[in-house]
JSON list of C-alpha atoms in Angstrom, two decimals:
[
{"chain": "A", "resi": 1, "resn": "MET", "atom": "CA", "xyz": [0.00, 0.00, 0.00]},
{"chain": "A", "resi": 2, "resn": "VAL", "atom": "CA", "xyz": [1.25, 3.49, -0.82]},
{"chain": "A", "resi": 3, "resn": "ASP", "atom": "CA", "xyz": [0.12, 6.69, 0.90]},
{"chain": "A", "resi": 4, "resn": "VAL", "atom": "CA", "xyz": [0.98, 10.03, -0.70]},
{"chain": "A", "resi": 5, "resn": "VAL", "atom": "CA", "xyz": [1.19, 13.20, 1.39]},
{"chain": "A", "resi": 6, "resn": "LYS", "atom": "CA", "xyz": [1.58, 16.41, -0.58]},
{"chain": "A", "resi": 7, "resn": "PRO", "atom": "CA", "xyz": [1.18, 20.16, -0.23]},
{"chain": "A", "resi": 8, "resn": "ARG", "atom": "CA", "xyz": [-2.28, 21.60, -0.77]},
{"chain": "A", "resi": 9, "resn": "GLY", "atom": "CA", "xyz": [-2.81, 22.39, -4.42]},
{"chain": "A", "resi": 10, "resn": "MET", "atom": "CA", "xyz": [-0.09, 20.07, -5.72]},
{"chain": "A", "resi": 11, "resn": "ARG", "atom": "CA", "xyz": [-1.22, 17.41, -8.12]},
{"chain": "A", "resi": 12, "resn": "ALA", "atom": "CA", "xyz": [0.32, 13.95, -8.10]},
{"chain": "A", "resi": 13, "resn": "PRO", "atom": "CA", "xyz": [-2.17, 12.07, -10.26]},
{"chain": "A", "resi": 14, "resn": "GLU", "atom": "CA", "xyz": [-2.26, 8.36, -9.54]},
{"chain": "A", "resi": 15, "resn": "LEU", "atom": "CA", "xyz": [1.23, 8.33, -7.99]},
{"chain": "A", "resi": 16, "resn": "ALA", "atom": "CA", "xyz": [0.17, 5.90, -5.24]},
{"chain": "A", "resi": 17, "resn": "SER", "atom": "CA", "xyz": [-1.55, 3.43, -7.56]},
{"chain": "A", "resi": 18, "resn": "TRP", "atom": "CA", "xyz": [1.25, 3.67, -10.14]},
{"chain": "A", "resi": 19, "resn": "LEU", "atom": "CA", "xyz": [3.98, 2.93, -7.58]},
{"chain": "A", "resi": 20, "resn": "ALA", "atom": "CA", "xyz": [2.00, 0.06, -6.07]},
{"chain": "A", "resi": 21, "resn": "SER", "atom": "CA", "xyz": [1.41, -1.44, -9.52]},
{"chain": "A", "resi": 22, "resn": "ILE", "atom": "CA", "xyz": [5.07, -1.51, -10.58]},
{"chain": "A", "resi": 23, "resn": "ALA", "atom": "CA", "xyz": [6.72, -2.21, -7.21]},
{"chain": "A", "resi": 24, "resn": "PRO", "atom": "CA", "xyz": [8.81, -5.37, -7.05]},
{"chain": "A", "resi": 25, "resn": "SER", "atom": "CA", "xyz": [7.12, -8.33, -5.41]},
{"chain": "A", "resi": 26, "resn": "ARG", "atom": "CA", "xyz": [9.40, -8.14, -2.36]},
{"chain": "A", "resi": 27, "resn": "ALA", "atom": "CA", "xyz": [8.02, -4.67, -1.53]},
{"chain": "A", "resi": 28, "resn": "ARG", "atom": "CA", "xyz": [5.57, -5.85, 1.09]},
{"chain": "A", "resi": 29, "resn": "GLY", "atom": "CA", "xyz": [4.12, -3.36, 3.53]},
{"chain": "A", "resi": 30, "resn": "THR", "atom": "CA", "xyz": [3.01, 0.24, 3.57]},
{"chain": "A", "resi": 31, "resn": "VAL", "atom": "CA", "xyz": [5.10, 3.08, 2.19]},
{"chain": "A", "resi": 32, "resn": "THR", "atom": "CA", "xyz": [4.48, 6.80, 2.61]},
{"chain": "A", "resi": 33, "resn": "VAL", "atom": "CA", "xyz": [5.63, 9.17, -0.13]},
{"chain": "A", "resi": 34, "resn": "ALA", "atom": "CA", "xyz": [5.83, 12.69, 1.30]},
{"chain": "A", "resi": 35, "resn": "ILE", "atom": "CA", "xyz": [6.31, 15.63, -1.06]},
{"chain": "A", "resi": 36, "resn": "VAL", "atom": "CA", "xyz": [7.71, 18.50, 0.99]},
{"chain": "A", "resi": 37, "resn": "SER", "atom": "CA", "xyz": [9.56, 21.79, 0.62]},
{"chain": "A", "resi": 38, "resn": "ASP", "atom": "CA", "xyz": [13.19, 21.92, -0.42]},
{"chain": "A", "resi": 39, "resn": "ALA", "atom": "CA", "xyz": [13.99, 23.51, 2.94]},
{"chain": "A", "resi": 40, "resn": "ARG", "atom": "CA", "xyz": [12.53, 20.50, 4.78]},
{"chain": "A", "resi": 41, "resn": "VAL", "atom": "CA", "xyz": [14.50, 18.04, 2.65]},
{"chain": "A", "resi": 42, "resn": "ARG", "atom": "CA", "xyz": [17.66, 20.10, 3.19]},
{"chain": "A", "resi": 43, "resn": "ALA", "atom": "CA", "xyz": [17.13, 19.92, 6.96]},
{"chain": "A", "resi": 44, "resn": "LEU", "atom": "CA", "xyz": [16.55, 16.16, 6.82]},
{"chain": "A", "resi": 45, "resn": "ASN", "atom": "CA", "xyz": [19.59, 15.67, 4.58]},
{"chain": "A", "resi": 46, "resn": "ARG", "atom": "CA", "xyz": [21.72, 17.71, 6.98]},
{"chain": "A", "resi": 47, "resn": "GLN", "atom": "CA", "xyz": [20.43, 15.81, 10.02]},
{"chain": "A", "resi": 48, "resn": "TYR", "atom": "CA", "xyz": [20.64, 12.26, 8.68]},
{"chain": "A", "resi": 49, "resn": "ARG", "atom": "CA", "xyz": [23.32, 12.35, 6.00]},
{"chain": "A", "resi": 50, "resn": "ARG", "atom": "CA", "xyz": [25.37, 15.35, 7.16]},
{"chain": "A", "resi": 51, "resn": "LYS", "atom": "CA", "xyz": [24.98, 16.97, 3.74]},
{"chain": "A", "resi": 52, "resn": "ASP", "atom": "CA", "xyz": [23.80, 20.58, 3.93]},
{"chain": "A", "resi": 53, "resn": "LYS", "atom": "CA", "xyz": [21.85, 20.78, 0.68]},
{"chain": "A", "resi": 54, "resn": "ALA", "atom": "CA", "xyz": [18.43, 19.93, -0.67]},
{"chain": "A", "resi": 55, "resn": "THR", "atom": "CA", "xyz": [18.47, 16.67, -2.56]},
{"chain": "A", "resi": 56, "resn": "ASP", "atom": "CA", "xyz": [15.71, 15.23, -4.72]},
{"chain": "A", "resi": 57, "resn": "VAL", "atom": "CA", "xyz": [14.70, 12.16, -2.71]},
{"chain": "A", "resi": 58, "resn": "LEU", "atom": "CA", "xyz": [15.47, 10.59, 0.67]},
{"chain": "A", "resi": 59, "resn": "SER", "atom": "CA", "xyz": [14.44, 7.19, 2.01]},
{"chain": "A", "resi": 60, "resn": "PHE", "atom": "CA", "xyz": [13.82, 6.36, 5.66]},
{"chain": "A", "resi": 61, "resn": "PRO", "atom": "CA", "xyz": [13.31, 2.67, 6.41]},
{"chain": "A", "resi": 62, "resn": "ALA", "atom": "CA", "xyz": [10.90, 1.85, 9.22]},
{"chain": "A", "resi": 63, "resn": "SER", "atom": "CA", "xyz": [13.34, -0.76, 10.48]},
{"chain": "A", "resi": 64, "resn": "ALA", "atom": "CA", "xyz": [15.94, 1.93, 11.26]},
{"chain": "A", "resi": 65, "resn": "PRO", "atom": "CA", "xyz": [17.56, 1.76, 14.69]},
{"chain": "A", "resi": 66, "resn": "SER", "atom": "CA", "xyz": [15.67, 3.58, 17.44]},
{"chain": "A", "resi": 67, "resn": "ALA", "atom": "CA", "xyz": [18.53, 6.07, 17.77]},
{"chain": "A", "resi": 68, "resn": "LEU", "atom": "CA", "xyz": [17.88, 7.19, 14.21]},
{"chain": "A", "resi": 69, "resn": "ARG", "atom": "CA", "xyz": [14.15, 7.55, 14.83]},
{"chain": "A", "resi": 70, "resn": "ARG", "atom": "CA", "xyz": [15.02, 9.82, 17.78]},
{"chain": "A", "resi": 71, "resn": "GLY", "atom": "CA", "xyz": [17.01, 12.05, 15.45]},
{"chain": "A", "resi": 72, "resn": "THR", "atom": "CA", "xyz": [20.56, 10.91, 16.08]},
{"chain": "A", "resi": 73, "resn": "PRO", "atom": "CA", "xyz": [22.54, 11.40, 12.84]},
{"chain": "A", "resi": 74, "resn": "ALA", "atom": "CA", "xyz": [23.54, 8.17, 11.15]},
{"chain": "A", "resi": 75, "resn": "SER", "atom": "CA", "xyz": [25.08, 7.15, 7.89]},
{"chain": "A", "resi": 76, "resn": "ALA", "atom": "CA", "xyz": [22.41, 6.20, 5.39]},
{"chain": "A", "resi": 77, "resn": "SER", "atom": "CA", "xyz": [24.57, 3.31, 4.22]},
{"chain": "A", "resi": 78, "resn": "ARG", "atom": "CA", "xyz": [24.41, 1.64, 7.65]},
{"chain": "A", "resi": 79, "resn": "LEU", "atom": "CA", "xyz": [20.62, 1.57, 7.85]},
{"chain": "A", "resi": 80, "resn": "PRO", "atom": "CA", "xyz": [18.90, -1.82, 7.74]},
{"chain": "A", "resi": 81, "resn": "ARG", "atom": "CA", "xyz": [16.55, -1.89, 4.79]},
{"chain": "A", "resi": 82, "resn": "GLY", "atom": "CA", "xyz": [14.16, -4.07, 2.93]},
{"chain": "A", "resi": 83, "resn": "ARG", "atom": "CA", "xyz": [11.89, -5.36, 5.65]},
{"chain": "A", "resi": 84, "resn": "PRO", "atom": "CA", "xyz": [8.82, -3.84, 7.23]},
{"chain": "A", "resi": 85, "resn": "ASP", "atom": "CA", "xyz": [8.60, -3.13, 10.93]},
{"chain": "A", "resi": 86, "resn": "GLU", "atom": "CA", "xyz": [6.27, -5.04, 13.30]},
{"chain": "A", "resi": 87, "resn": "ARG", "atom": "CA", "xyz": [3.28, -3.02, 12.01]},
{"chain": "A", "resi": 88, "resn": "GLY", "atom": "CA", "xyz": [3.95, -3.85, 8.37]},
{"chain": "A", "resi": 89, "resn": "TYR", "atom": "CA", "xyz": [5.38, -0.40, 7.65]},
{"chain": "A", "resi": 90, "resn": "LEU", "atom": "CA", "xyz": [8.26, -0.37, 5.16]},
{"chain": "A", "resi": 91, "resn": "GLY", "atom": "CA", "xyz": [9.23, 3.30, 5.46]},
{"chain": "A", "resi": 92, "resn": "ASP", "atom": "CA", "xyz": [9.04, 6.81, 4.09]},
{"chain": "A", "resi": 93, "resn": "VAL", "atom": "CA", "xyz": [10.16, 8.31, 0.80]},
{"chain": "A", "resi": 94, "resn": "VAL", "atom": "CA", "xyz": [10.58, 12.09, 1.02]},
{"chain": "A", "resi": 95, "resn": "ILE", "atom": "CA", "xyz": [10.67, 14.14, -2.19]},
{"chain": "A", "resi": 96, "resn": "ALA", "atom": "CA", "xyz": [11.70, 17.80, -2.47]},
{"chain": "A", "resi": 97, "resn": "ALA", "atom": "CA", "xyz": [8.94, 19.55, -4.44]},
{"chain": "A", "resi": 98, "resn": "GLY", "atom": "CA", "xyz": [11.11, 22.34, -5.85]},
{"chain": "A", "resi": 99, "resn": "VAL", "atom": "CA", "xyz": [13.98, 20.07, -6.81]},
{"chain": "A", "resi": 100, "resn": "ALA", "atom": "CA", "xyz": [11.50, 17.71, -8.50]},
{"chain": "A", "resi": 101, "resn": "ALA", "atom": "CA", "xyz": [9.97, 20.57, -10.48]},
{"chain": "A", "resi": 102, "resn": "ARG", "atom": "CA", "xyz": [13.39, 21.79, -11.66]},
{"chain": "A", "resi": 103, "resn": "GLN", "atom": "CA", "xyz": [14.49, 18.28, -12.62]},
{"chain": "A", "resi": 104, "resn": "ALA", "atom": "CA", "xyz": [11.24, 17.72, -14.53]},
{"chain": "A", "resi": 105, "resn": "HIS", "atom": "CA", "xyz": [11.85, 20.92, -16.47]},
{"chain": "A", "resi": 106, "resn": "ASP", "atom": "CA", "xyz": [15.49, 20.03, -17.19]},
{"chain": "A", "resi": 107, "resn": "ALA", "atom": "CA", "xyz": [14.52, 16.50, -18.29]},
{"chain": "A", "resi": 108, "resn": "GLY", "atom": "CA", "xyz": [11.73, 17.80, -20.53]},
{"chain": "A", "resi": 109, "resn": "HIS", "atom": "CA", "xyz": [8.90, 15.89, -18.90]},
{"chain": "A", "resi": 110, "resn": "THR", "atom": "CA", "xyz": [6.02, 16.60, -16.54]},
{"chain": "A", "resi": 111, "resn": "LEU", "atom": "CA", "xyz": [6.23, 16.99, -12.78]},
{"chain": "A", "resi": 112, "resn": "ALA", "atom": "CA", "xyz": [4.00, 13.91, -12.48]},
{"chain": "A", "resi": 113, "resn": "ALA", "atom": "CA", "xyz": [6.59, 11.86, -14.40]},
{"chain": "A", "resi": 114, "resn": "GLU", "atom": "CA", "xyz": [9.41, 13.18, -12.22]},
{"chain": "A", "resi": 115, "resn": "LEU", "atom": "CA", "xyz": [7.52, 12.32, -9.05]},
{"chain": "A", "resi": 116, "resn": "ARG", "atom": "CA", "xyz": [7.18, 8.77, -10.35]},
{"chain": "A", "resi": 117, "resn": "VAL", "atom": "CA", "xyz": [10.91, 8.57, -11.12]},
{"chain": "A", "resi": 118, "resn": "LEU", "atom": "CA", "xyz": [11.77, 9.81, -7.63]},
{"chain": "A", "resi": 119, "resn": "ALA", "atom": "CA", "xyz": [9.20, 7.68, -5.80]},
{"chain": "A", "resi": 120, "resn": "LEU", "atom": "CA", "xyz": [10.44, 4.52, -7.53]},
{"chain": "A", "resi": 121, "resn": "HIS", "atom": "CA", "xyz": [14.07, 5.38, -6.82]},
{"chain": "A", "resi": 122, "resn": "GLY", "atom": "CA", "xyz": [13.27, 6.02, -3.16]},
{"chain": "A", "resi": 123, "resn": "LEU", "atom": "CA", "xyz": [11.31, 2.77, -2.86]},
{"chain": "A", "resi": 124, "resn": "LEU", "atom": "CA", "xyz": [14.24, 0.78, -4.22]},
{"chain": "A", "resi": 125, "resn": "HIS", "atom": "CA", "xyz": [16.50, 2.37, -1.60]},
{"chain": "A", "resi": 126, "resn": "LEU", "atom": "CA", "xyz": [13.96, 1.34, 1.08]},
{"chain": "A", "resi": 127, "resn": "LEU", "atom": "CA", "xyz": [14.29, -2.20, -0.22]},
{"chain": "A", "resi": 128, "resn": "GLY", "atom": "CA", "xyz": [18.05, -2.14, 0.33]},
{"chain": "A", "resi": 129, "resn": "TYR", "atom": "CA", "xyz": [19.35, -1.33, -3.14]},
{"chain": "A", "resi": 130, "resn": "ASP", "atom": "CA", "xyz": [22.31, 1.05, -3.34]},
{"chain": "A", "resi": 131, "resn": "HIS", "atom": "CA", "xyz": [23.38, 2.13, -6.82]},
{"chain": "A", "resi": 132, "resn": "GLU", "atom": "CA", "xyz": [26.71, 3.40, -5.50]},
{"chain": "A", "resi": 133, "resn": "ARG", "atom": "CA", "xyz": [27.77, -0.03, -4.23]},
{"chain": "A", "resi": 134, "resn": "ASP", "atom": "CA", "xyz": [25.79, -2.80, -5.94]},
{"chain": "A", "resi": 135, "resn": "ASP", "atom": "CA", "xyz": [27.51, -3.29, -9.31]},
{"chain": "A", "resi": 136, "resn": "GLY", "atom": "CA", "xyz": [24.45, -2.16, -11.26]},
{"chain": "A", "resi": 137, "resn": "ARG", "atom": "CA", "xyz": [21.77, -4.31, -9.59]},
{"chain": "A", "resi": 138, "resn": "MET", "atom": "CA", "xyz": [19.63, -1.29, -8.65]},
{"chain": "A", "resi": 139, "resn": "ALA", "atom": "CA", "xyz": [20.05, 0.30, -12.08]},
{"chain": "A", "resi": 140, "resn": "ARG", "atom": "CA", "xyz": [18.93, -2.87, -13.86]},
{"chain": "A", "resi": 141, "resn": "LEU", "atom": "CA", "xyz": [15.88, -3.31, -11.62]},
{"chain": "A", "resi": 142, "resn": "GLU", "atom": "CA", "xyz": [14.95, 0.36, -11.83]},
{"chain": "A", "resi": 143, "resn": "ARG", "atom": "CA", "xyz": [15.19, 0.28, -15.63]},
{"chain": "A", "resi": 144, "resn": "ARG", "atom": "CA", "xyz": [12.94, -2.81, -15.82]},
{"chain": "A", "resi": 145, "resn": "LEU", "atom": "CA", "xyz": [10.34, -1.33, -13.46]},
{"chain": "A", "resi": 146, "resn": "ARG", "atom": "CA", "xyz": [10.39, 2.04, -15.25]},
{"chain": "A", "resi": 147, "resn": "ARG", "atom": "CA", "xyz": [9.68, 0.35, -18.57]},
{"chain": "A", "resi": 148, "resn": "ARG", "atom": "CA", "xyz": [6.80, -1.55, -16.99]},
{"chain": "A", "resi": 149, "resn": "GLY", "atom": "CA", "xyz": [5.51, 1.78, -15.67]},
{"chain": "A", "resi": 150, "resn": "GLY", "atom": "CA", "xyz": [5.95, 3.71, -18.92]},
{"chain": "A", "resi": 151, "resn": "LEU", "atom": "CA", "xyz": [8.90, 5.92, -17.91]},
{"chain": "A", "resi": 152, "resn": "GLU", "atom": "CA", "xyz": [11.80, 6.48, -20.26]},
{"chain": "A", "resi": 153, "resn": "GLU", "atom": "CA", "xyz": [14.53, 7.78, -17.97]},
{"chain": "A", "resi": 154, "resn": "GLY", "atom": "CA", "xyz": [15.56, 7.33, -14.35]},
{"chain": "A", "resi": 155, "resn": "LEU", "atom": "CA", "xyz": [17.84, 9.01, -11.86]},
{"chain": "A", "resi": 156, "resn": "ILE", "atom": "CA", "xyz": [20.73, 6.61, -12.21]},
{"chain": "A", "resi": 157, "resn": "GLU", "atom": "CA", "xyz": [20.99, 7.19, -15.95]},
{"chain": "A", "resi": 158, "resn": "ARG", "atom": "CA", "xyz": [21.05, 10.95, -15.45]},
{"chain": "A", "resi": 159, "resn": "ALA", "atom": "CA", "xyz": [24.08, 10.65, -13.20]}
]
């Protein structure tokens, strides 16, 4: 199940149903996709990754250590991922609205398409994939799921 939380007036047509329909079979549990201000994402990025800048998407697994849930900074690479907590909650994907809009413009597609790209990328991180360390496993899976979902380009290819 996917819940989408977004600012009043922002449209994210069918983002929840789209993500649920293309998610890999091992994505069991509930995921929240929160679309927030760039300032909020910058604060989260600073707190949890020690990077003082707004980024496009962050993933917060529900199975993170309790110290992380209390706000203690931790390296994102050390977080346990891929399994829901005792309530069946997989985690949160947080998207920076302004960054997403700029990236959509630069990529020449709609904001709705960019939100899908970012939500999928964040979900794969929740599931434990790490494109910086996995010899292309995340890129291959993301490409396959994007094709299934009708998206041409993903984040990994842009980098």
